[in-house]
Coordinates of C-alpha atoms (C1' of nucleotides) in Angstrom, one line a residue:
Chain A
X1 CA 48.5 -110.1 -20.8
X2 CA 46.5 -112.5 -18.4
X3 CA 47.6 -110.9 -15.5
X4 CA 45.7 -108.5 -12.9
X5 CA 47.5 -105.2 -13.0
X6 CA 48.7 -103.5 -9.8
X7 CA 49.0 -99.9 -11.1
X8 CA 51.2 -97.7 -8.8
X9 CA 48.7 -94.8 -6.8
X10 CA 50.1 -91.7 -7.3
X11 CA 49.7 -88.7 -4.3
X12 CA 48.4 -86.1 -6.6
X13 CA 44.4 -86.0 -6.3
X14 CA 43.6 -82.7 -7.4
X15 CA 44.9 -82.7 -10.8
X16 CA 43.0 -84.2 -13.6
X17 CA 42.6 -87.6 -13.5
X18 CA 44.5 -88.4 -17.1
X19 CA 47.5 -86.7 -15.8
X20 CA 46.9 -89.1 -12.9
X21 CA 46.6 -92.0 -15.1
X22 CA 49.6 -90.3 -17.4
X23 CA 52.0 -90.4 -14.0
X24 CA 50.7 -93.9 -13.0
X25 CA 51.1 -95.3 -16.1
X26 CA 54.7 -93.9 -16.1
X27 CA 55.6 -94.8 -12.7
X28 CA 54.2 -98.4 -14.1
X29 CA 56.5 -98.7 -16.8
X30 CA 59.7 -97.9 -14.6
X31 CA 58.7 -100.1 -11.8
X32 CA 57.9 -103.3 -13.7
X33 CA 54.4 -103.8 -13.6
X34 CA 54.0 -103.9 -17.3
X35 CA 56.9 -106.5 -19.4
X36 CA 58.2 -106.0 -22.8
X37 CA 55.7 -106.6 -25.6
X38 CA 52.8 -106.6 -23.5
X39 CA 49.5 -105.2 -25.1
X40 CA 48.2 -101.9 -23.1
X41 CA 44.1 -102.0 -24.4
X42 CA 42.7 -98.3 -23.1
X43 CA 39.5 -100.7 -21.3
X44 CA 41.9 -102.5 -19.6
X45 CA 44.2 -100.0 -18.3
X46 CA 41.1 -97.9 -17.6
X47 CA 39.6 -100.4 -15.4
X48 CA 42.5 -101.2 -14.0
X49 CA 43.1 -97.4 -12.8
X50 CA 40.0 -97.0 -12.0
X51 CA 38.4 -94.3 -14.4
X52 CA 36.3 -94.3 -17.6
X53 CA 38.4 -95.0 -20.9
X54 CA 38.8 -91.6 -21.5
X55 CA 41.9 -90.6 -18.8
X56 CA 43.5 -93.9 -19.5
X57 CA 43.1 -93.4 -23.8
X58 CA 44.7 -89.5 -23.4
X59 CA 47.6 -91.2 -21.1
X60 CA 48.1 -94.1 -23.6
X61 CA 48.3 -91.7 -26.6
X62 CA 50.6 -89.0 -24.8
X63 CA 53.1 -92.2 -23.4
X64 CA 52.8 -93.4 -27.2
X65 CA 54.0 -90.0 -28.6
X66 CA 57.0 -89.7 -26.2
X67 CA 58.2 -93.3 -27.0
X68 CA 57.6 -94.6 -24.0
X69 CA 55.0 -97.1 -25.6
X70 CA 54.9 -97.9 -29.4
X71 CA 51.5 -97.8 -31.1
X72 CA 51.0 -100.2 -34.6
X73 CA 48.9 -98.7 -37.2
X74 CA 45.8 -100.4 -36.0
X75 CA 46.2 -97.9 -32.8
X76 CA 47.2 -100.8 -30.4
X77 CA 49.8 -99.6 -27.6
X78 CA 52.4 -101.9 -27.4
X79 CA 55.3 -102.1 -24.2
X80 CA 58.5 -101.4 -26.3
X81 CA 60.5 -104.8 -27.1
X82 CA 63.9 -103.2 -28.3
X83 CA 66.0 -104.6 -30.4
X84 CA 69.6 -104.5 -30.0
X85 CA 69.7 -101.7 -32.5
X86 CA 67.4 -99.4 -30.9
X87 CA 68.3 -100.5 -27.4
X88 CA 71.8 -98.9 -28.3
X89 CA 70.4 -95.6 -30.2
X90 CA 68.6 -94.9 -27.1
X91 CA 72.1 -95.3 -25.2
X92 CA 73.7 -93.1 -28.3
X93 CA 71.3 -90.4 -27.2
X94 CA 71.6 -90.8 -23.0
X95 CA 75.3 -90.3 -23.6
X96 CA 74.3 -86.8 -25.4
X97 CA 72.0 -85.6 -23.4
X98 CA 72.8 -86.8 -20.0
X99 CA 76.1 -85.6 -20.0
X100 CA 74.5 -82.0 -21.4
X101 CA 72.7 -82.2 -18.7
X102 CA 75.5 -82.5 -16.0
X103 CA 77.3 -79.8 -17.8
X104 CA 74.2 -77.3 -17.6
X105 CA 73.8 -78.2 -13.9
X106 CA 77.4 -78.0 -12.9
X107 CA 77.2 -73.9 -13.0
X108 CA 74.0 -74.3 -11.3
X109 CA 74.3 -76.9 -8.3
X110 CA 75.3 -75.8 -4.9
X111 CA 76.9 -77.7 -2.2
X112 CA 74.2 -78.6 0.2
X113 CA 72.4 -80.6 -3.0
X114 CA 75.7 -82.3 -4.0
X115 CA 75.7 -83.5 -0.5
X116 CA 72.1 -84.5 0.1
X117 CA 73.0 -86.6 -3.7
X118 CA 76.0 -88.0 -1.5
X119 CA 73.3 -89.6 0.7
X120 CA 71.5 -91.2 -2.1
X121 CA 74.8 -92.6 -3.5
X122 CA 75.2 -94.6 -0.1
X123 CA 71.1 -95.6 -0.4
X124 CA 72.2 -97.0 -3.8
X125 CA 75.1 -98.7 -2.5
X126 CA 73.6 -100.1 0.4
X127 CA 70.7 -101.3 -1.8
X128 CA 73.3 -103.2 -4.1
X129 CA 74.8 -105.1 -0.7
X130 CA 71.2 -105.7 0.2
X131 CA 70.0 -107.2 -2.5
X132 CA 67.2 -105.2 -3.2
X133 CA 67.4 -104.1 -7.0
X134 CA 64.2 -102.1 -7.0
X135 CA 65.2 -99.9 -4.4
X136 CA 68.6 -99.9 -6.5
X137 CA 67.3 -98.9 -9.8
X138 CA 65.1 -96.0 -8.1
X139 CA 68.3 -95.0 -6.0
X140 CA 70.1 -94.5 -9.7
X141 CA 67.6 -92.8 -10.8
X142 CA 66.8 -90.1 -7.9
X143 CA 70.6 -89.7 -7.8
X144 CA 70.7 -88.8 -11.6
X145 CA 67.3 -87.2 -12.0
X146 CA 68.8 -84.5 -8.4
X147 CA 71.5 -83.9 -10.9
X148 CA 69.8 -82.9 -14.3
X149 CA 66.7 -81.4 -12.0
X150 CA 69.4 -78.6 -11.6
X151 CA 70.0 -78.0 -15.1
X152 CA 67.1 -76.2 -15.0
X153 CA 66.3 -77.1 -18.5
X154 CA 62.9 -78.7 -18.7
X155 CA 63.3 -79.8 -22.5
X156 CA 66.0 -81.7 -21.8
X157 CA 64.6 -83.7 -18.8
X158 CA 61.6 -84.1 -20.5
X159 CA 63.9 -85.9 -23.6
X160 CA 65.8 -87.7 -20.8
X161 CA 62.9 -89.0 -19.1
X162 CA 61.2 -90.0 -22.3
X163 CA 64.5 -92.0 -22.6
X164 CA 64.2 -94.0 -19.7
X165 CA 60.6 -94.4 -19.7
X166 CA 61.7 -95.8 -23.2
X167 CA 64.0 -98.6 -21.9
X168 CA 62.6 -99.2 -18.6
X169 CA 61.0 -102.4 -18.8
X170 CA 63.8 -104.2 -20.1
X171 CA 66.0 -102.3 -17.1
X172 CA 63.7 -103.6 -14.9
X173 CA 63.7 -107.1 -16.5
X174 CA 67.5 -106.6 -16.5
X175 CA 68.1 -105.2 -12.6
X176 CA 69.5 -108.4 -11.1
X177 CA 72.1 -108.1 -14.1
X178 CA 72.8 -104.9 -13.4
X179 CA 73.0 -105.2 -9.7
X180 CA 75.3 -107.5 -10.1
X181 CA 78.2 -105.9 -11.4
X182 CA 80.8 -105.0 -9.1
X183 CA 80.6 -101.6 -7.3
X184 CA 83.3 -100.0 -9.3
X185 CA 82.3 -101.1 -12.9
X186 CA 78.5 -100.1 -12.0
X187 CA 78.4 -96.5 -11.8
X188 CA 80.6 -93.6 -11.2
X189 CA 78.0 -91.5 -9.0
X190 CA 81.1 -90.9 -6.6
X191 CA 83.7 -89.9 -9.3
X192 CA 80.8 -87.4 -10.7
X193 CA 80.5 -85.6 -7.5
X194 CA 84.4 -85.1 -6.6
X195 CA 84.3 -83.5 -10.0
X196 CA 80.9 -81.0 -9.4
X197 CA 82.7 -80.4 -6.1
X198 CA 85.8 -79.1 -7.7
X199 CA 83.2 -77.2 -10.2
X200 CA 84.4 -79.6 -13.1
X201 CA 81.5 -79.8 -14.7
X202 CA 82.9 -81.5 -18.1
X203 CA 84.8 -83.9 -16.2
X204 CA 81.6 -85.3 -14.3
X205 CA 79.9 -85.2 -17.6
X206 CA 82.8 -87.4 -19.4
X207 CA 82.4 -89.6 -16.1
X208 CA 78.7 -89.9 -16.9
X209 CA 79.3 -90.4 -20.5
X210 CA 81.8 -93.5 -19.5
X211 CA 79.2 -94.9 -17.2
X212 CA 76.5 -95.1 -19.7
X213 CA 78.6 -96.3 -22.8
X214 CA 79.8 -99.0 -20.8
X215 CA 76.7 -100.1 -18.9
X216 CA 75.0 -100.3 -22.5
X217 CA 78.7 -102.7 -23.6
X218 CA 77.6 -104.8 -21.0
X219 CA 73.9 -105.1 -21.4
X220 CA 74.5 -105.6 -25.1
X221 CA 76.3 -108.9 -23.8
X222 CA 74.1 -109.5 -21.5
X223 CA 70.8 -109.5 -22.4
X224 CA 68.2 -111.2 -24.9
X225 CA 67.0 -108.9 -27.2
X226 CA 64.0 -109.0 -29.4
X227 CA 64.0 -110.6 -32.6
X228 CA 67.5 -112.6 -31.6
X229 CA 67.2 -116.1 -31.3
X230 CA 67.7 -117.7 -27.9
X231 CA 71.0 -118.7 -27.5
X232 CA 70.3 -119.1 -24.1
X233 CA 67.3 -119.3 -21.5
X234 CA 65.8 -116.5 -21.9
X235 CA 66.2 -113.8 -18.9
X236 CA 63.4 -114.0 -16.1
X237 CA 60.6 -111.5 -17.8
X238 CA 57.8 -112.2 -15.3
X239 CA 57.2 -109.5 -12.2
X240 CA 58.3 -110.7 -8.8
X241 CA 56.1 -108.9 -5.8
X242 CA 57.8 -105.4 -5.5
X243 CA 59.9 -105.6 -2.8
X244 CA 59.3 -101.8 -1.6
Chain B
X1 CA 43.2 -65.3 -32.0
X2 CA 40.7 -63.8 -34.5
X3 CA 42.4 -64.5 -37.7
X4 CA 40.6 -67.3 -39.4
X5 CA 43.1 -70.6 -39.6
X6 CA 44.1 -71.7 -42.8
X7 CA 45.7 -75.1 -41.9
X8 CA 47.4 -76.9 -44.6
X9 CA 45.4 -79.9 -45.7
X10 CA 48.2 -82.9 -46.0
X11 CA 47.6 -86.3 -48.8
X12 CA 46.9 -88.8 -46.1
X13 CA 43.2 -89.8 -46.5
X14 CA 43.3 -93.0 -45.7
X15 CA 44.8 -92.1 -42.1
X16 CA 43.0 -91.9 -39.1
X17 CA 41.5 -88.6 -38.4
X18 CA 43.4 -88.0 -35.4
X19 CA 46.8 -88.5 -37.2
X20 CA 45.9 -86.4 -39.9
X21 CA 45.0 -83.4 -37.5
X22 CA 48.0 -84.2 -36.0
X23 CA 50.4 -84.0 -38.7
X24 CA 48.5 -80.7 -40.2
X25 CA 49.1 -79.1 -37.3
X26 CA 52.6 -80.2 -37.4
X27 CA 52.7 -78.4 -40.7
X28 CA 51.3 -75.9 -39.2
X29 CA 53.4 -75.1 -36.6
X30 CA 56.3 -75.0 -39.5
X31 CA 55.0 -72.5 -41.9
X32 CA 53.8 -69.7 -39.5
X33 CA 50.1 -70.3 -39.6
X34 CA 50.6 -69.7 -35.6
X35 CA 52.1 -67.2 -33.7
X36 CA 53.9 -67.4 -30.6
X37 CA 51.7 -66.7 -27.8
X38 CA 48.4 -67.8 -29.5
X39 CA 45.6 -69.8 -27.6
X40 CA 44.5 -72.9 -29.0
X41 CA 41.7 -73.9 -28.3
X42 CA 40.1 -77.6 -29.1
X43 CA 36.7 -76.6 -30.1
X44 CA 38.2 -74.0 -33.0
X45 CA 40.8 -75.7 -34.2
X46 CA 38.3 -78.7 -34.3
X47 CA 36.3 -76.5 -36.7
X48 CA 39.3 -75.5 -39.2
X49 CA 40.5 -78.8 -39.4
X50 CA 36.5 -79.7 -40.4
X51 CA 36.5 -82.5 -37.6
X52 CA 34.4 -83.3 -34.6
X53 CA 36.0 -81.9 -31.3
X54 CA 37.9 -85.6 -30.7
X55 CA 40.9 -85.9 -33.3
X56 CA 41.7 -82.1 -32.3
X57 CA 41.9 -82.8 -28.9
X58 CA 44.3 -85.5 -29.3
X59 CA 46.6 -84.0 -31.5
X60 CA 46.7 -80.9 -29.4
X61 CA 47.3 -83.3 -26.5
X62 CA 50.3 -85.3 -28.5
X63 CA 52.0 -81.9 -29.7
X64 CA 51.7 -80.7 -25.9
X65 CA 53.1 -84.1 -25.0
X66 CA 56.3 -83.8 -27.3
X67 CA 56.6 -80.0 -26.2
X68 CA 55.9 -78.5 -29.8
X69 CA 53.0 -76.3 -27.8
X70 CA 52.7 -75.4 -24.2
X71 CA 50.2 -76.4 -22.0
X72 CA 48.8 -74.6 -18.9
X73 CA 47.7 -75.7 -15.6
X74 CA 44.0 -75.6 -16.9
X75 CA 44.5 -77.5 -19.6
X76 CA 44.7 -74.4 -22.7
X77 CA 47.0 -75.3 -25.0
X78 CA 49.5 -72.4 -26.2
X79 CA 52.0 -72.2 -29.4
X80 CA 55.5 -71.3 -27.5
X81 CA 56.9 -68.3 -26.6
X82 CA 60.4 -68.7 -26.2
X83 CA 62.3 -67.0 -23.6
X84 CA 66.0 -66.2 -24.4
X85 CA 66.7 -69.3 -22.0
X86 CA 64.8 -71.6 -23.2
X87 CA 65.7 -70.7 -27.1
X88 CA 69.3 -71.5 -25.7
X89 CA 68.4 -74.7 -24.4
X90 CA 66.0 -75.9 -27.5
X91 CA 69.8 -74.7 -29.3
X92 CA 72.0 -76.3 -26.9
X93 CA 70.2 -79.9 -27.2
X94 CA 70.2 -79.6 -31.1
X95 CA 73.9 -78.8 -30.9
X96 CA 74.2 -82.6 -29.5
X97 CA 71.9 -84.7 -31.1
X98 CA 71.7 -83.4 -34.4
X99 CA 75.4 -83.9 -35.0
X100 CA 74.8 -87.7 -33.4
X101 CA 72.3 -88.1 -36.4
X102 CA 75.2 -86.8 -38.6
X103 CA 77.5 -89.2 -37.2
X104 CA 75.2 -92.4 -37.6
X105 CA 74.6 -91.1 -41.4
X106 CA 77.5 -90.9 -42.4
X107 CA 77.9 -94.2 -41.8
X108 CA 74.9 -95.0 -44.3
X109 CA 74.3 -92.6 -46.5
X110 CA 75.2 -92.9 -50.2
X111 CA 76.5 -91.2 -53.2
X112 CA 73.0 -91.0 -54.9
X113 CA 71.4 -89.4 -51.5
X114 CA 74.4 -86.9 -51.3
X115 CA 74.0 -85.8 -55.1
X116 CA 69.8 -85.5 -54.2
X117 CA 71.7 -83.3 -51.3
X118 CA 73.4 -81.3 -53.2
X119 CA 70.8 -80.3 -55.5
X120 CA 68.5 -79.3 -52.3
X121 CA 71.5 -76.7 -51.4
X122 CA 71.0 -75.6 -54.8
X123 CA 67.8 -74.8 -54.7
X124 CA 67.8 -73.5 -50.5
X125 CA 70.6 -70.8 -52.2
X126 CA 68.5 -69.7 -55.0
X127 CA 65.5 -69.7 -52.3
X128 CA 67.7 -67.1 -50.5
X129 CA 68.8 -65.2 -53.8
X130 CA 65.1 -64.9 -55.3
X131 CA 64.1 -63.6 -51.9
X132 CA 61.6 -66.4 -50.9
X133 CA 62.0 -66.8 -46.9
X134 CA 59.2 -69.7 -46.8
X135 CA 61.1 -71.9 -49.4
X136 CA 64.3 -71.5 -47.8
X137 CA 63.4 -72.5 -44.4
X138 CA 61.7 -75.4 -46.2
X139 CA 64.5 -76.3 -48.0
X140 CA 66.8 -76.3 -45.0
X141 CA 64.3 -78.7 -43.3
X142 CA 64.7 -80.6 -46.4
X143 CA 68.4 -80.9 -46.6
X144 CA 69.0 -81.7 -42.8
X145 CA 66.2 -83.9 -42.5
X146 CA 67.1 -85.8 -45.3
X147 CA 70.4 -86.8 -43.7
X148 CA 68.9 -87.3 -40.3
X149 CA 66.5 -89.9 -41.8
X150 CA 69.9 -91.9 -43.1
X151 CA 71.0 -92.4 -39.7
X152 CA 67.8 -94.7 -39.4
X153 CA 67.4 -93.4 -35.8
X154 CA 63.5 -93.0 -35.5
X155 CA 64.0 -92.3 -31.7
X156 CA 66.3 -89.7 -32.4
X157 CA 64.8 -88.3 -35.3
X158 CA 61.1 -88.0 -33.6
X159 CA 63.4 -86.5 -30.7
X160 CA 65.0 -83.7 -33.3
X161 CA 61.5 -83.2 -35.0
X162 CA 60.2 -81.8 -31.9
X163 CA 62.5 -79.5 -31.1
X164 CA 62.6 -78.0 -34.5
X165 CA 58.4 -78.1 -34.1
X166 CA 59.2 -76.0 -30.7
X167 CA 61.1 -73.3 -32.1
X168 CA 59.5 -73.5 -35.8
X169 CA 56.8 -70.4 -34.9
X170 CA 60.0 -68.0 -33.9
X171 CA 62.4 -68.9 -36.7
X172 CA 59.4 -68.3 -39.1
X173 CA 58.8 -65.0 -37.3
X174 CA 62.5 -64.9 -38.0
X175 CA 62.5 -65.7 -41.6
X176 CA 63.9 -62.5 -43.0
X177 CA 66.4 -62.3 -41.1
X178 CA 67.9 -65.6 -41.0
X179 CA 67.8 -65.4 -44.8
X180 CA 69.1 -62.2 -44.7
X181 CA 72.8 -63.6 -43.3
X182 CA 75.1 -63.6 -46.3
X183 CA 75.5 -67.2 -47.5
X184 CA 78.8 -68.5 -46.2
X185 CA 77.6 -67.4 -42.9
X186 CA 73.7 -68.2 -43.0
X187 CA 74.9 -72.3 -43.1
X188 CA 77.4 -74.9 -43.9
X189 CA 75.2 -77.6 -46.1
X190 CA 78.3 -78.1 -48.6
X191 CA 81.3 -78.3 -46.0
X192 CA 78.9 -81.1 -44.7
X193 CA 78.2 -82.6 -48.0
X194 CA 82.2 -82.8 -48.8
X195 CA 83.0 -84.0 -45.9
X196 CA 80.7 -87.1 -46.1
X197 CA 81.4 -87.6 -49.7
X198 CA 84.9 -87.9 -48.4
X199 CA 83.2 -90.3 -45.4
X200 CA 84.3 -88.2 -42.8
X201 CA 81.2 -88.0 -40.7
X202 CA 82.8 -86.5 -37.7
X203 CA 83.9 -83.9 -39.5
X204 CA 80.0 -83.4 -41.1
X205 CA 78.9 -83.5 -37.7
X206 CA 81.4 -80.7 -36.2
X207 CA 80.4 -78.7 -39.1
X208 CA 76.6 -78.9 -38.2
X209 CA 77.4 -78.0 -34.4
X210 CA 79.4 -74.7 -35.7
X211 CA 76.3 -73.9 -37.9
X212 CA 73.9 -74.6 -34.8
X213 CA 76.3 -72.7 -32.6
X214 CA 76.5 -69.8 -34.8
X215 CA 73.0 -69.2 -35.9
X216 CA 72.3 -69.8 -32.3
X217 CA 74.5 -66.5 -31.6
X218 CA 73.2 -64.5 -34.1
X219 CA 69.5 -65.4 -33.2
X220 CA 70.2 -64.2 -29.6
X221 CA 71.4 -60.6 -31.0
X222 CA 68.6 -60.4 -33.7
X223 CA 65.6 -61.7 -31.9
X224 CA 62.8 -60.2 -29.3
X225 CA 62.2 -63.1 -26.8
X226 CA 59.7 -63.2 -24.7
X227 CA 59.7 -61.5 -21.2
X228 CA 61.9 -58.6 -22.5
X229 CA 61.2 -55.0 -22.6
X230 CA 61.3 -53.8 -26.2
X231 CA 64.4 -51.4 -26.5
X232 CA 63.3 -52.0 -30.3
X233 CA 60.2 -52.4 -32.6
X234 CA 58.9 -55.4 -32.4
X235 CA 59.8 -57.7 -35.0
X236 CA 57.2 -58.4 -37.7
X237 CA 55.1 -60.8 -35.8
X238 CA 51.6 -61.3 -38.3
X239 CA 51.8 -63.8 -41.2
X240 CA 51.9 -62.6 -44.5
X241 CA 50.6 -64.9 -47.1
X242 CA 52.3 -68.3 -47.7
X243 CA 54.2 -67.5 -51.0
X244 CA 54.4 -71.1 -51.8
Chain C
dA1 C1' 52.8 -129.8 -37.4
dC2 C1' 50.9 -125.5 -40.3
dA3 C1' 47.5 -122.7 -43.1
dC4 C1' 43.1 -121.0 -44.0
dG5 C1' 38.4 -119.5 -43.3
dG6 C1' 34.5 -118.2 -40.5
dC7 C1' 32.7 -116.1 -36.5
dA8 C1' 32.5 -113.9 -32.2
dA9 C1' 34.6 -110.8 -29.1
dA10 C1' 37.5 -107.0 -28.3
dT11 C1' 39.3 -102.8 -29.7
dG12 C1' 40.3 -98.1 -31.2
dT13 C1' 38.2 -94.0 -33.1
dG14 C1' 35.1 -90.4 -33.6
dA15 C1' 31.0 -88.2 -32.1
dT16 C1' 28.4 -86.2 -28.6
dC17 C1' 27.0 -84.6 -24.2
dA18 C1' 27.1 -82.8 -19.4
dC19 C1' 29.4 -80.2 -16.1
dA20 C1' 32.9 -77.8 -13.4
dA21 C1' 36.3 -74.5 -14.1
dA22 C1' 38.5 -70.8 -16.5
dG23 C1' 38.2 -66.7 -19.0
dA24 C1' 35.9 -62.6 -20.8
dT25 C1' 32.9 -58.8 -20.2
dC26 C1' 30.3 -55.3 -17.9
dG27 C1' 29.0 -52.2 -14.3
dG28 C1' 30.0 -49.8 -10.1
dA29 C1' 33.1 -47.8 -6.6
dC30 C1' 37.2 -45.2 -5.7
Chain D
dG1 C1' 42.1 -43.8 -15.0
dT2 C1' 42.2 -48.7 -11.9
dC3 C1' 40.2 -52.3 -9.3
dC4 C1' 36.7 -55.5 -7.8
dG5 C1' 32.7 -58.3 -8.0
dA6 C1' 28.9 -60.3 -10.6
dT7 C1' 27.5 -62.5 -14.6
dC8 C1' 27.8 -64.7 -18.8
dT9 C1' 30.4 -67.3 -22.2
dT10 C1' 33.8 -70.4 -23.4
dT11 C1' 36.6 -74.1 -22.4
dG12 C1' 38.7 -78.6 -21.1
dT13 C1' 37.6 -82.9 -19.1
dG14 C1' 35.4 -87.1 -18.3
dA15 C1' 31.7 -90.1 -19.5
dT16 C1' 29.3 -92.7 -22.7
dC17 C1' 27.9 -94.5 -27.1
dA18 C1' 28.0 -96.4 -31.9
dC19 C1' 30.5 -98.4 -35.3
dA20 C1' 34.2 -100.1 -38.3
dT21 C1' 38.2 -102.6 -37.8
dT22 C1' 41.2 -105.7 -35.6
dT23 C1' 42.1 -109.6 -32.9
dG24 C1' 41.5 -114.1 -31.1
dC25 C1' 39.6 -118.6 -31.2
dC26 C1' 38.0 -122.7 -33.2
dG27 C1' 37.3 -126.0 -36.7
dT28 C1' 38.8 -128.1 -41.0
dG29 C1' 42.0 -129.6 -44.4
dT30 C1' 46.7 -130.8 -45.9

DNA sequence: ACACGGCAAATGTGATCACAAAGATCGGAC
DNA sequence: GTCCGATCTTTGTGATCACATTTGCCGTGT
C-alpha cells in the first residue's frame, strides 16, 4: 500500500474522535479508497486521519469484529479479498436479511417516504445513463438503506450494513460491471415500490430477494475472485479520482 | 454492580490478552455472570479479568461493536436489556439465518457428526430431567452450534454468535422456565437430526424456524421485558451459583 | 529462477498517564 | 418528601511509550 490515502471527512465534530475515525474508515471502505487485500497498519491509518494511533487502533479493531476488515493472527487488518465462496455466503445472507428487512418495513413505511425513495430511483437511473458509477452505487444504497431505515430494527441494519461494508471494495472494484447491465436486469427498485404501495410487503421482499440472487449469478461470472487463477486480465483494482 | 465478578477463565494462554478478555467475557455473557442492565465499566472489569485497563477496553469495545452489550452516548458500556421489540427482532433475524446455516449443513454434514448429535440431545434431555438449567442451555448451544459450524459459514456463524451473545443474559434469567416446557415442546433437535440423516435439509431448516418461532411465542408470554410495569413479580433476576 | 538466513524497520499489544466529562453524593431550600 | 446546585469521585478517551513479534529487504547459494 504505496499510495497516499485520501480518507473521506466526515460532518460529525463533536463526537469522539474514534467514532470519527470508525465512520471514516467505513465511509472509506464503501467509496473505494482502500482495494482488496490491502494492509490497514493503525500508524498509517492514524496519520492519515489525522489523530494519535489510538482512534484509528479502536476503529480498526471494531471494523475487524464486524467483518468489515479481516485481522490474521499476528493482529494485522487486512481489506477483505473474498473468495468465490464467501463472496456468495455474504449474498446467502443479503437475500435473508434484506428481504426481512423489507417485510418489517412494509407495515411501517408511509407514502410520502416511498415517494421521496421514488426520487432516488430516478437519481440512480440517471446516474447509470450518465456514466457515473459512484454516484450509482451510493444511489443503490440510499435507496435500500430509506427502505430497511424503516424497519426500525437496529440489529438488523447493523447485520446488513456489516454486509456491505463486507463486500464493498470488490463492489466498488466491480461498479463499471455492474453499471453496465441493462436497466431492467440491474435492479428491481421500481417493482419493489408498486408492491409497498399496494402494502405488499412479501412481494417487494421476493422482488428484493430476485435482485440480489441474480446480481450475485452475475458477478460470480463476472468477476476475478481471490485465489482463482487469471483466466483473464484481471479487473481494473486501482482507484480512479472520485468522481463526486 | 457490587457483586464481585467471577469471570470464567478460558485455556487459551498463548493468545493475546485482548482476545482472551474477549472471549471470557463472551462466556460470560452466556452463563449469567451478568445481568441485564448492569454497568460495565473498563477499569473493573480490567481488575477481575487481572489485566491492565487495555485488553478490557478493547474487548468491551468489540462486544459493543457486534451488539452483545450496549453502549451509551458517553461511552459506558451496558449488558442489554431487551425490550419486547427488540427480543422480537434479535428472534425474528434468528428465525432467517439460523435455518440458512441448517440448509448449507445439511449439505455437509456427516453420519459420524449426526450420531455426536444425537448423543448431545441425549444428554440436553437428561440436563432437563435432572433439573440442571445451566447444562441444558449449554447443551442446546452445543447441539445447534455444532451444526451451524458444518455449514462452514464463518460470516454467518460470527453473525448467529452475536445474536445469541445479545439475548444470552435474558434467556439465562430465563433458564427455569425455558427448561420447564415439557420436552416435545421445549425443542425439535431430533425431527432435525432425522431429517438430515434422511438429507432433507430444508426440512431441518423449517423445523428449526418452528422451534425459533415457538419459543419466541412462549418467551413473549413468560418474560418481564424491559420498559414494562410489573403486573407480576419480577422474575428471579440474581445469579445463583454456576452448578457446573 | 527460488530458498534461506540475517538484519533492520515496522508493527501490534499492553501499560500508563492526563484530562475532560459523566456520574454519584451531599447539603440546603421548598 | 422532592428538587437543585455544588462538590467529589469515577469514568472513558486520547496520547504516549516500551517491547516482543512480525514483516520486509538484501545478500548469498543452488
Amino acid at each position: 500500500m504505496t499510495i497516499t490515502l485520501r480518507i473521506p471527512d466526515i460532518d460529525a465534530d463533536d463526537l469522539p474522535l474514534e467514532e470519527q475515525a470508525y465512520r471514516r474508515l467505513r465511509q472509506a471502505l464503501m467509496e473505494g479508497i482502500f482495494s482488496p487485500g490491502d494492509k490497514l497498519s493503525i500508524r498509517r491509518i492514524a496519520e492519515a486521519l489525522g489523530t494519535s494511533p489510538m482512534p484509528a487502533r479502536t476503529a480498526l479493531r471494531r471494523l475487524a469484529t464486524e467483518q468489515a476488515l479481516d485481522a490474521l493472527p499476528s493482529g494485522t487488518v487486512l481489506v477483505p479479498r473474498l473468495t468465490r465462496a464467501a463472496f456468495r455466503e455474504v449474498s446467502a445472507i443479503r437475500a435473508e436479511l434484506e428481504p426481512l428487512a423489507i417485510r418489517l418495513a412494509a407495515t411501517r413505511v408511509d407514502a410520502r417516504k416511498l415517494d421521496a425513495l421514488t426520487a432516488v430511483v430516478a437519481e440512480h437511473d440517471a446516474a447509470r445513463a450518465a456514466g457515473r458509477p459512484e454516484v450509482y452505487l451510493q444511489k443503490d444504497r440510499e435507496f435500500l438503506f430509506g427502505l430497511y431505515r424503516e424497519a426500525d430494527a437496529p440489529m438488523l441494519l447493523s447485520m446488513i450494513e456489516a454486509l456491505w461494508l463486507r463486500r464493498g471494495p470488490l463492489f466498488w472494484d466491480a461498479r463499471w460491471i455492474l453499471m453496465g447491465r441493462p436497466p431492467q436486469a440491474a435492479h428491481r427498485h421500481e417493482l419493489m415500490l408498486a408492491a409497498l404501495r399496494r402494502g405488499a410487503g412479501e412481494e417487494a421482499a421476493q422482488e428484493l430477494k430476485t435482485e440480489i440472487e441474480r446480481m450475485t449469478a452475475f458477478l460470480i461470472d463476472a468477476v476475478q475472485f481471490e485465489g482463482e487463477a487469471s483466466a483473464a486480465p484481471r479487473p481494473i483494482r486501482r482507484r480512479q479520482s472520485a468522481a463526486r
